mmCIF file of N, CA and C in Angstrom:
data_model
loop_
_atom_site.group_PDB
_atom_site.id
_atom_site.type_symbol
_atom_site.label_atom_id
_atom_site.label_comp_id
_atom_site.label_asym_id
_atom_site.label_seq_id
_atom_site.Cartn_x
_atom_site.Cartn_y
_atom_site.Cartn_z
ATOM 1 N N UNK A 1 24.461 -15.199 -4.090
ATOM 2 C CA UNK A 1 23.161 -15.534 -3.542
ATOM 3 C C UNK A 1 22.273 -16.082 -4.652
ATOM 4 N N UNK A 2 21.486 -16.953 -4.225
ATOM 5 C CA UNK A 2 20.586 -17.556 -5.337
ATOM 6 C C UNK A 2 19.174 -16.608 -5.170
ATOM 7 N N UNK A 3 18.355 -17.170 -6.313
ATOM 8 C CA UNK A 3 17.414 -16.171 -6.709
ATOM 9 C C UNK A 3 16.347 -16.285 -5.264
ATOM 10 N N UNK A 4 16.468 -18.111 -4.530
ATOM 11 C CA UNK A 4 15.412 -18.211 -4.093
ATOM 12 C C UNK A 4 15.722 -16.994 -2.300
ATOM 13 N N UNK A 5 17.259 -17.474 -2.382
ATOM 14 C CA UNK A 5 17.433 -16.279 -1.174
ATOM 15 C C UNK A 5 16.997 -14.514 -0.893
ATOM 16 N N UNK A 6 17.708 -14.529 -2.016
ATOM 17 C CA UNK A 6 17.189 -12.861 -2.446
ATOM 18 C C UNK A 6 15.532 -13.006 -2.118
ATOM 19 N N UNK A 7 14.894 -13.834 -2.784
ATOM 20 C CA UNK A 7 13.177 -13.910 -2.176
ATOM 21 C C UNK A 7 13.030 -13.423 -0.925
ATOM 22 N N UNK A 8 13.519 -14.372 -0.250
ATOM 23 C CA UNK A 8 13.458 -14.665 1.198
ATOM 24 C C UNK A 8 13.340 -13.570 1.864
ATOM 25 N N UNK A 9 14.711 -13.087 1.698
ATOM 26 C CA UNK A 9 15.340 -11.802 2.055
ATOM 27 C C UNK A 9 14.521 -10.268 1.899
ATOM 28 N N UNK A 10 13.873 -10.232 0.497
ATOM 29 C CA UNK A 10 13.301 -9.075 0.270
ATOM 30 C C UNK A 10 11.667 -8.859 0.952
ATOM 31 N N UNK A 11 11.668 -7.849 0.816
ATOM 32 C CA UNK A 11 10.585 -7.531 1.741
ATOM 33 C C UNK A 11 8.927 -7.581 0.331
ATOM 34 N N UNK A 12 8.310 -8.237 0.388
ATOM 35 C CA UNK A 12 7.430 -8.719 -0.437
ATOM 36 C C UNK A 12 6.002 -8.017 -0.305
ATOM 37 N N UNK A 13 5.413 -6.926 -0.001
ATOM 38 C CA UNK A 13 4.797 -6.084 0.466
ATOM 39 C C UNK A 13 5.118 -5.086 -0.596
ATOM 40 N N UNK A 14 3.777 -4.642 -1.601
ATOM 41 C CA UNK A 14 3.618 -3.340 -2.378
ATOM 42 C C UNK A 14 4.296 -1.844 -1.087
ATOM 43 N N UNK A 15 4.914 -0.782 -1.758
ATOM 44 C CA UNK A 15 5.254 0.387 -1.508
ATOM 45 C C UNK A 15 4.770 1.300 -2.074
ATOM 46 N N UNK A 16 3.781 1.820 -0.985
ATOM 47 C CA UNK A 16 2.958 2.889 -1.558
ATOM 48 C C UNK A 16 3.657 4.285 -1.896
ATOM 49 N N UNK A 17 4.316 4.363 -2.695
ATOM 50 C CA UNK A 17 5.549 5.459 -3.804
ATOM 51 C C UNK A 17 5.343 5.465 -4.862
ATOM 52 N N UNK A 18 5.040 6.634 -5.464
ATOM 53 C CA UNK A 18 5.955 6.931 -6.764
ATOM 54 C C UNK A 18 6.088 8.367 -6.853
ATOM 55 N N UNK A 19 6.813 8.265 -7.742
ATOM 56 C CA UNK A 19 7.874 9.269 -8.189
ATOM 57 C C UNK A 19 6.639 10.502 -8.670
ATOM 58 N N UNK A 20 7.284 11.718 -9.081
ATOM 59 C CA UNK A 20 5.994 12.691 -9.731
ATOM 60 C C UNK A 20 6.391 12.267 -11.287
ATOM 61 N N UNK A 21 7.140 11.951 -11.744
ATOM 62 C CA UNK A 21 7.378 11.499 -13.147
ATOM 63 C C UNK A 21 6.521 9.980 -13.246
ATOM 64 N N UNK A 22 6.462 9.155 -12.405
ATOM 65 C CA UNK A 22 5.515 8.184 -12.293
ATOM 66 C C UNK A 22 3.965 8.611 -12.824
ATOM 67 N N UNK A 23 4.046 9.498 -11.599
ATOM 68 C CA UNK A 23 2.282 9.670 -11.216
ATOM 69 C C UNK A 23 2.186 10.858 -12.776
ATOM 70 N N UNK A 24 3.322 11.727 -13.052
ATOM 71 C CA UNK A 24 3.138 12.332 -14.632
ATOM 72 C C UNK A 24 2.838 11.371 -15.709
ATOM 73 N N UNK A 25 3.145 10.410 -16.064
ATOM 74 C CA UNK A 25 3.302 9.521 -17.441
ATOM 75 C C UNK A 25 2.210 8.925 -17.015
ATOM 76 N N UNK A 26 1.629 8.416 -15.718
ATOM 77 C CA UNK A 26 0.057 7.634 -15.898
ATOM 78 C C UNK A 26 -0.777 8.742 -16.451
ATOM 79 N N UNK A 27 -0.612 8.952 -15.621
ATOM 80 C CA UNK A 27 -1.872 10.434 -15.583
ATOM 81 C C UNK A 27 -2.510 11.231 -17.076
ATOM 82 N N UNK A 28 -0.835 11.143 -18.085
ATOM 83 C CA UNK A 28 -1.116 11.588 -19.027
ATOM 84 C C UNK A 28 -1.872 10.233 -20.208
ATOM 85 N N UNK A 29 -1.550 9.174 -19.366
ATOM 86 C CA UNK A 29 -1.627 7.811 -20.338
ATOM 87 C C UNK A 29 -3.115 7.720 -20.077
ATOM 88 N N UNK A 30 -3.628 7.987 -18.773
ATOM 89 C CA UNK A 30 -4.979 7.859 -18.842
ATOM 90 C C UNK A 30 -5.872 8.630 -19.119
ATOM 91 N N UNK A 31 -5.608 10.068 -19.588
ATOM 92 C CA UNK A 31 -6.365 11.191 -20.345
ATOM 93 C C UNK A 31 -5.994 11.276 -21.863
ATOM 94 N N UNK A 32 -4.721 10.867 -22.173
ATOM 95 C CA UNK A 32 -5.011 10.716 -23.686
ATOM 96 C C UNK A 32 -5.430 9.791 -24.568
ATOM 97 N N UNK A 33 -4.984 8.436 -24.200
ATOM 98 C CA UNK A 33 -5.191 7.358 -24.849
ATOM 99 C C UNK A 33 -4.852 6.871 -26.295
ATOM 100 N N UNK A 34 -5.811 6.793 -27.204
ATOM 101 C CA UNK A 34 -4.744 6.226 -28.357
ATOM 102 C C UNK A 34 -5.118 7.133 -29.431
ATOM 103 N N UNK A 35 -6.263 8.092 -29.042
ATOM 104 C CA UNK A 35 -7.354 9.271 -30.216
ATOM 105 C C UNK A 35 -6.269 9.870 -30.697
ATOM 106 N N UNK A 36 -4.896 10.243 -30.294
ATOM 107 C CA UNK A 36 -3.927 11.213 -30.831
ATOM 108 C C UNK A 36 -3.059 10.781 -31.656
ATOM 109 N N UNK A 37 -3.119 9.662 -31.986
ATOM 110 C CA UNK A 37 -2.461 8.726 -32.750
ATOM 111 C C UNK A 37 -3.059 8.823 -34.351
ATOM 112 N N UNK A 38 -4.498 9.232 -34.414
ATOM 113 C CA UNK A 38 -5.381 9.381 -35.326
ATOM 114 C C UNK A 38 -5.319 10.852 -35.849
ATOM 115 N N UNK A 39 -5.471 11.675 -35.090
ATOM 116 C CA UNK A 39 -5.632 12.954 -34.951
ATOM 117 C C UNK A 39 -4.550 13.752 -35.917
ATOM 118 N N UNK A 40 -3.849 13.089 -35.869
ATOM 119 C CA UNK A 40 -2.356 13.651 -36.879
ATOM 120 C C UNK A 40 -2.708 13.755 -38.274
ATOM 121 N N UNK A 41 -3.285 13.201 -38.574
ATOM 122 C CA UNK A 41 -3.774 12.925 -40.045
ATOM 123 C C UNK A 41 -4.673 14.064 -40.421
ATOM 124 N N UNK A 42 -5.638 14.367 -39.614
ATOM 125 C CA UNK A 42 -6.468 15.933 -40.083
ATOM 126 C C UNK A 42 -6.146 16.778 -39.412
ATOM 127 N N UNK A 43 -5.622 16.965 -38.575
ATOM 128 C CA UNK A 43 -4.532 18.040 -38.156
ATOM 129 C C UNK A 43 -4.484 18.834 -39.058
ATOM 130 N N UNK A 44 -3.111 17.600 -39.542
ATOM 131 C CA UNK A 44 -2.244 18.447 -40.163
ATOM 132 C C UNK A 44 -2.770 18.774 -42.147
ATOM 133 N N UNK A 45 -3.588 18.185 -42.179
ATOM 134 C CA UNK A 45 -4.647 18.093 -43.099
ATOM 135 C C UNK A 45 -4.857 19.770 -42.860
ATOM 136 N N UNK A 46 -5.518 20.580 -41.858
ATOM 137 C CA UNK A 46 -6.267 21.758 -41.500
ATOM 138 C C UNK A 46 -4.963 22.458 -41.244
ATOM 139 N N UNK A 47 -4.125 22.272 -40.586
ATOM 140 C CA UNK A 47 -3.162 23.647 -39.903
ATOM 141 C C UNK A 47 -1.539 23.348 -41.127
ATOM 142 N N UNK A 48 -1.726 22.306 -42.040
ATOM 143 C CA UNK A 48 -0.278 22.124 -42.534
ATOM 144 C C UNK A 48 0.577 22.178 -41.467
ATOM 145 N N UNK A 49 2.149 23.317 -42.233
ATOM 146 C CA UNK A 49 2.840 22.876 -40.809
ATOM 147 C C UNK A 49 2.699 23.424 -39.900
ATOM 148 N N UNK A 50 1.612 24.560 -39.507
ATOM 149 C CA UNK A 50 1.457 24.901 -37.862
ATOM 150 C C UNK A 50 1.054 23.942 -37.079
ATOM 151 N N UNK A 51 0.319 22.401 -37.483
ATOM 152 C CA UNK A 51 0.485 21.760 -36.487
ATOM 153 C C UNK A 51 1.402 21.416 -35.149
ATOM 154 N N UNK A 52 2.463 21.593 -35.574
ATOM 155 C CA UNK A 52 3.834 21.338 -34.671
ATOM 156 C C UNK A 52 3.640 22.161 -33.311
ATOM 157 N N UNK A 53 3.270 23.755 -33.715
ATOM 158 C CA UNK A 53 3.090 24.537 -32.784
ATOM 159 C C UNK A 53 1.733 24.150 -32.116
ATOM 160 N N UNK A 54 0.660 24.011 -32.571
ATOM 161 C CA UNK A 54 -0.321 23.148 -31.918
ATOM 162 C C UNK A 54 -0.355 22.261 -31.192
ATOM 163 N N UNK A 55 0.416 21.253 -31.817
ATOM 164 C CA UNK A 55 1.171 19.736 -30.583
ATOM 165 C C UNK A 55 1.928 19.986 -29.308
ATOM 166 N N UNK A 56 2.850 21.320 -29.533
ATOM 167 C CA UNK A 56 3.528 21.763 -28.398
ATOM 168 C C UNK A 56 2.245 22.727 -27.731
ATOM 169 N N UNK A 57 1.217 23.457 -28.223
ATOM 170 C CA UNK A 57 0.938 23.784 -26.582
ATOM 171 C C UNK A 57 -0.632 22.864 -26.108
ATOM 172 N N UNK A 58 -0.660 21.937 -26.966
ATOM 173 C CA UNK A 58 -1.821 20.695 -26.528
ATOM 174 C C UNK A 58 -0.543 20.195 -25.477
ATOM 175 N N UNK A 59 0.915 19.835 -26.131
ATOM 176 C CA UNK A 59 1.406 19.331 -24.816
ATOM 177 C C UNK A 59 1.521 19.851 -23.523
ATOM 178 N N UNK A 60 1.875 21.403 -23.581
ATOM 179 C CA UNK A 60 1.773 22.055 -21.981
ATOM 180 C C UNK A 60 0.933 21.884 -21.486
ATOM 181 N N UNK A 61 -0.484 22.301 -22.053
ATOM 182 C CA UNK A 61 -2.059 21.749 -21.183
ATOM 183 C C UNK A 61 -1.936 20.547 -20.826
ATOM 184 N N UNK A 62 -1.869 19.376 -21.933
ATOM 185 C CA UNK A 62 -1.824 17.856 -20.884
ATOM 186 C C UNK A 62 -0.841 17.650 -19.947
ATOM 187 N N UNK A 63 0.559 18.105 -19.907
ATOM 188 C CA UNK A 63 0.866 18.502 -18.796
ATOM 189 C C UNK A 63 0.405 18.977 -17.295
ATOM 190 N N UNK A 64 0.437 20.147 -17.777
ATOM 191 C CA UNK A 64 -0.254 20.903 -16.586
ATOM 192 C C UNK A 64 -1.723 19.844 -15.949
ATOM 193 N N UNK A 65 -2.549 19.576 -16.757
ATOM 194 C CA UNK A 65 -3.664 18.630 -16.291
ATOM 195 C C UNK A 65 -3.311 17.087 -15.851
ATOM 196 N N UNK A 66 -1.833 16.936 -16.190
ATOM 197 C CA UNK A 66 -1.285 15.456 -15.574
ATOM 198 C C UNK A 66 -0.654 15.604 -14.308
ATOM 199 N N UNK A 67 -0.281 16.872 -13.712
ATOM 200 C CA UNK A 67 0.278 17.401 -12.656
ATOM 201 C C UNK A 67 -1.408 17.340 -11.485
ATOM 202 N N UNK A 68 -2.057 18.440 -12.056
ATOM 203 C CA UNK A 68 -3.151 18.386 -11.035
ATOM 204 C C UNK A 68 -3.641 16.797 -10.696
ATOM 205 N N UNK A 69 -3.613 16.178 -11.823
ATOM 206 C CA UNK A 69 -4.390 14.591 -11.607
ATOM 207 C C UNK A 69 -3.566 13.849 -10.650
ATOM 208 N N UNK A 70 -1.816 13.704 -10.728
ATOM 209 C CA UNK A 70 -1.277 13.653 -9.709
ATOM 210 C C UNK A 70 -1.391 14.047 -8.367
ATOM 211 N N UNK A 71 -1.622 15.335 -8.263
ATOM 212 C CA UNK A 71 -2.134 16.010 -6.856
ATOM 213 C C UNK A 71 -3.249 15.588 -6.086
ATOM 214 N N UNK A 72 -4.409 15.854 -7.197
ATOM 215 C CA UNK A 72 -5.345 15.273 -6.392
ATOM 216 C C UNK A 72 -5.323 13.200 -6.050
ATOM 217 N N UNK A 73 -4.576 12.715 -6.825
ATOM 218 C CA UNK A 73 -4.183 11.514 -6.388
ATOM 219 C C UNK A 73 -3.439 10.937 -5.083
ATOM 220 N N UNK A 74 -2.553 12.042 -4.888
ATOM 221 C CA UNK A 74 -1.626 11.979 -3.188
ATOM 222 C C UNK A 74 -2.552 12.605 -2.376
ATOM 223 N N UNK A 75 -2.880 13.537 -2.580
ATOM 224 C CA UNK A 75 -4.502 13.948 -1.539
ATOM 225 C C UNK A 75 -5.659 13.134 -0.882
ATOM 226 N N UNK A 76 -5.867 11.859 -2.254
ATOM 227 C CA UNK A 76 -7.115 11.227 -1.738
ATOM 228 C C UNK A 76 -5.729 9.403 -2.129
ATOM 229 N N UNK A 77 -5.017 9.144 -1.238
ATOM 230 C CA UNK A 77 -4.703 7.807 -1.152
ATOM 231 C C UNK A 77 -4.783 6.653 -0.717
ATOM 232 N N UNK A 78 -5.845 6.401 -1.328
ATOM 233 C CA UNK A 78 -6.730 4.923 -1.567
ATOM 234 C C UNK A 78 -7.027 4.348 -3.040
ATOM 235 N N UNK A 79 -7.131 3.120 -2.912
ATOM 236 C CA UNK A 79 -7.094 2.315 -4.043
ATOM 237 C C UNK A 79 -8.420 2.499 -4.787
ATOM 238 N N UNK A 80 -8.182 2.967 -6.115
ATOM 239 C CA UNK A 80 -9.650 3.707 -7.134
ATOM 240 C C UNK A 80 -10.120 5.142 -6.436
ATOM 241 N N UNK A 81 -9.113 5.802 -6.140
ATOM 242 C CA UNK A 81 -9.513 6.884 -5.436
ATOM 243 C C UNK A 81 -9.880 8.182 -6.846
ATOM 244 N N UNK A 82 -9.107 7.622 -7.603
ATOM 245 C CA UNK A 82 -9.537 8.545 -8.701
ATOM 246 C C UNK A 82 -11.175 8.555 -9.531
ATOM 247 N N UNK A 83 -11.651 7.395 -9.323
ATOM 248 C CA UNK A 83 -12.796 7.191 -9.970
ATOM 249 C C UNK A 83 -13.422 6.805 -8.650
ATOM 250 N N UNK A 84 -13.429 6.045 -7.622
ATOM 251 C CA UNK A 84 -14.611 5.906 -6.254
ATOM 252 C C UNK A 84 -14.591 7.129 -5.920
ATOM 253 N N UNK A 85 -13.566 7.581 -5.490
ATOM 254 C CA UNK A 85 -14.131 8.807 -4.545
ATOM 255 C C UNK A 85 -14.665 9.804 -4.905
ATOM 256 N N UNK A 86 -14.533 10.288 -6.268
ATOM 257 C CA UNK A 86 -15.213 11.006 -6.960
ATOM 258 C C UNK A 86 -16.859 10.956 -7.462
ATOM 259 N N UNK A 87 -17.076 9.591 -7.878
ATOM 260 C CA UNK A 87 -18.232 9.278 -8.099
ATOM 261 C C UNK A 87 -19.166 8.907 -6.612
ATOM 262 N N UNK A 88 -18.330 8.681 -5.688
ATOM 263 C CA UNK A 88 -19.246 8.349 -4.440
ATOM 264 C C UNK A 88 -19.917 9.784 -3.836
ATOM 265 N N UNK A 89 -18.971 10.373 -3.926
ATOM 266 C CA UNK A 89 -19.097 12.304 -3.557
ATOM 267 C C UNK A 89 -20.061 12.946 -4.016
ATOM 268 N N UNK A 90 -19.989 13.007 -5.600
ATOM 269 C CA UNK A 90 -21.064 13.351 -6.496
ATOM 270 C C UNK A 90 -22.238 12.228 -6.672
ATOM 271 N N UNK A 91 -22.521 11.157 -5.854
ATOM 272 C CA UNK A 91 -23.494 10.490 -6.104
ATOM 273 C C UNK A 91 -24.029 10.761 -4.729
ATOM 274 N N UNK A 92 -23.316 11.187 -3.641
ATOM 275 C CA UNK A 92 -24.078 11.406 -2.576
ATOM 276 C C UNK A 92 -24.675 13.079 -2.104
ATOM 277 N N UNK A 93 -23.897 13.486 -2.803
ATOM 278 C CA UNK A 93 -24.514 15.075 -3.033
ATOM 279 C C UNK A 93 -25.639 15.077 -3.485
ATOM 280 N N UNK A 94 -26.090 14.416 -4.581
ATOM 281 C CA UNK A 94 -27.609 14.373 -5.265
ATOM 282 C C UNK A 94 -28.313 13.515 -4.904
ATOM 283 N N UNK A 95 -27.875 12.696 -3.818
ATOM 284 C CA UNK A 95 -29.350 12.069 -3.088
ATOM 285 C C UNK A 95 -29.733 12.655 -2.262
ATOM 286 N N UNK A 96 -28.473 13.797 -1.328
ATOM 287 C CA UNK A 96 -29.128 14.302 -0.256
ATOM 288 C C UNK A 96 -29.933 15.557 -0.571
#
């Protein structure tokens, strides 16, 4: 089959899915960002080598907080539901 058939053929319409390992790796990508990349340097500056043990249970918490962010993401499924619906909620609570 050529590439343009396969086109044809496939169904071309986003699928509203993902995986919990999906919705895990955003979730954590959008609460940590790039500050931890820096952070290593006075760390380990302050804790020597207990940092390591530090990194492992900063990782269970961002975990655990990339799980809930997931949750409440399949709960409220709509597009910017993480930042509209939140800010519309709390912006309409304090006008009323």
């Amino acid at each position: 089959m050529t590439d343009e058939q396969l086109l044809a053929e496939s169904d071309n319409r986003l699928r509203r899915e993902l995986s919990t390992q999906q919705l895990m790796f955003i979730s954590i990508g959008s609460m940590v960002g790039s500050g931890w990349m820096f952070a290593v340097l006075s760390a380990s500056a302050v804790a020597g080598p207990a940092v390591i043990l530090s990194w492992l249970i900063a990782a269970v918490l961002v975990i655990s907080m990339a799980l809930n962010y997931a949750e409440t993401a399949t709960m409220l499924p709509q597009t910017g539901a993480s930042s509209a619906i939140h800010t519309s909620r709390t912006a309409a609570s304090s006008a009323s």
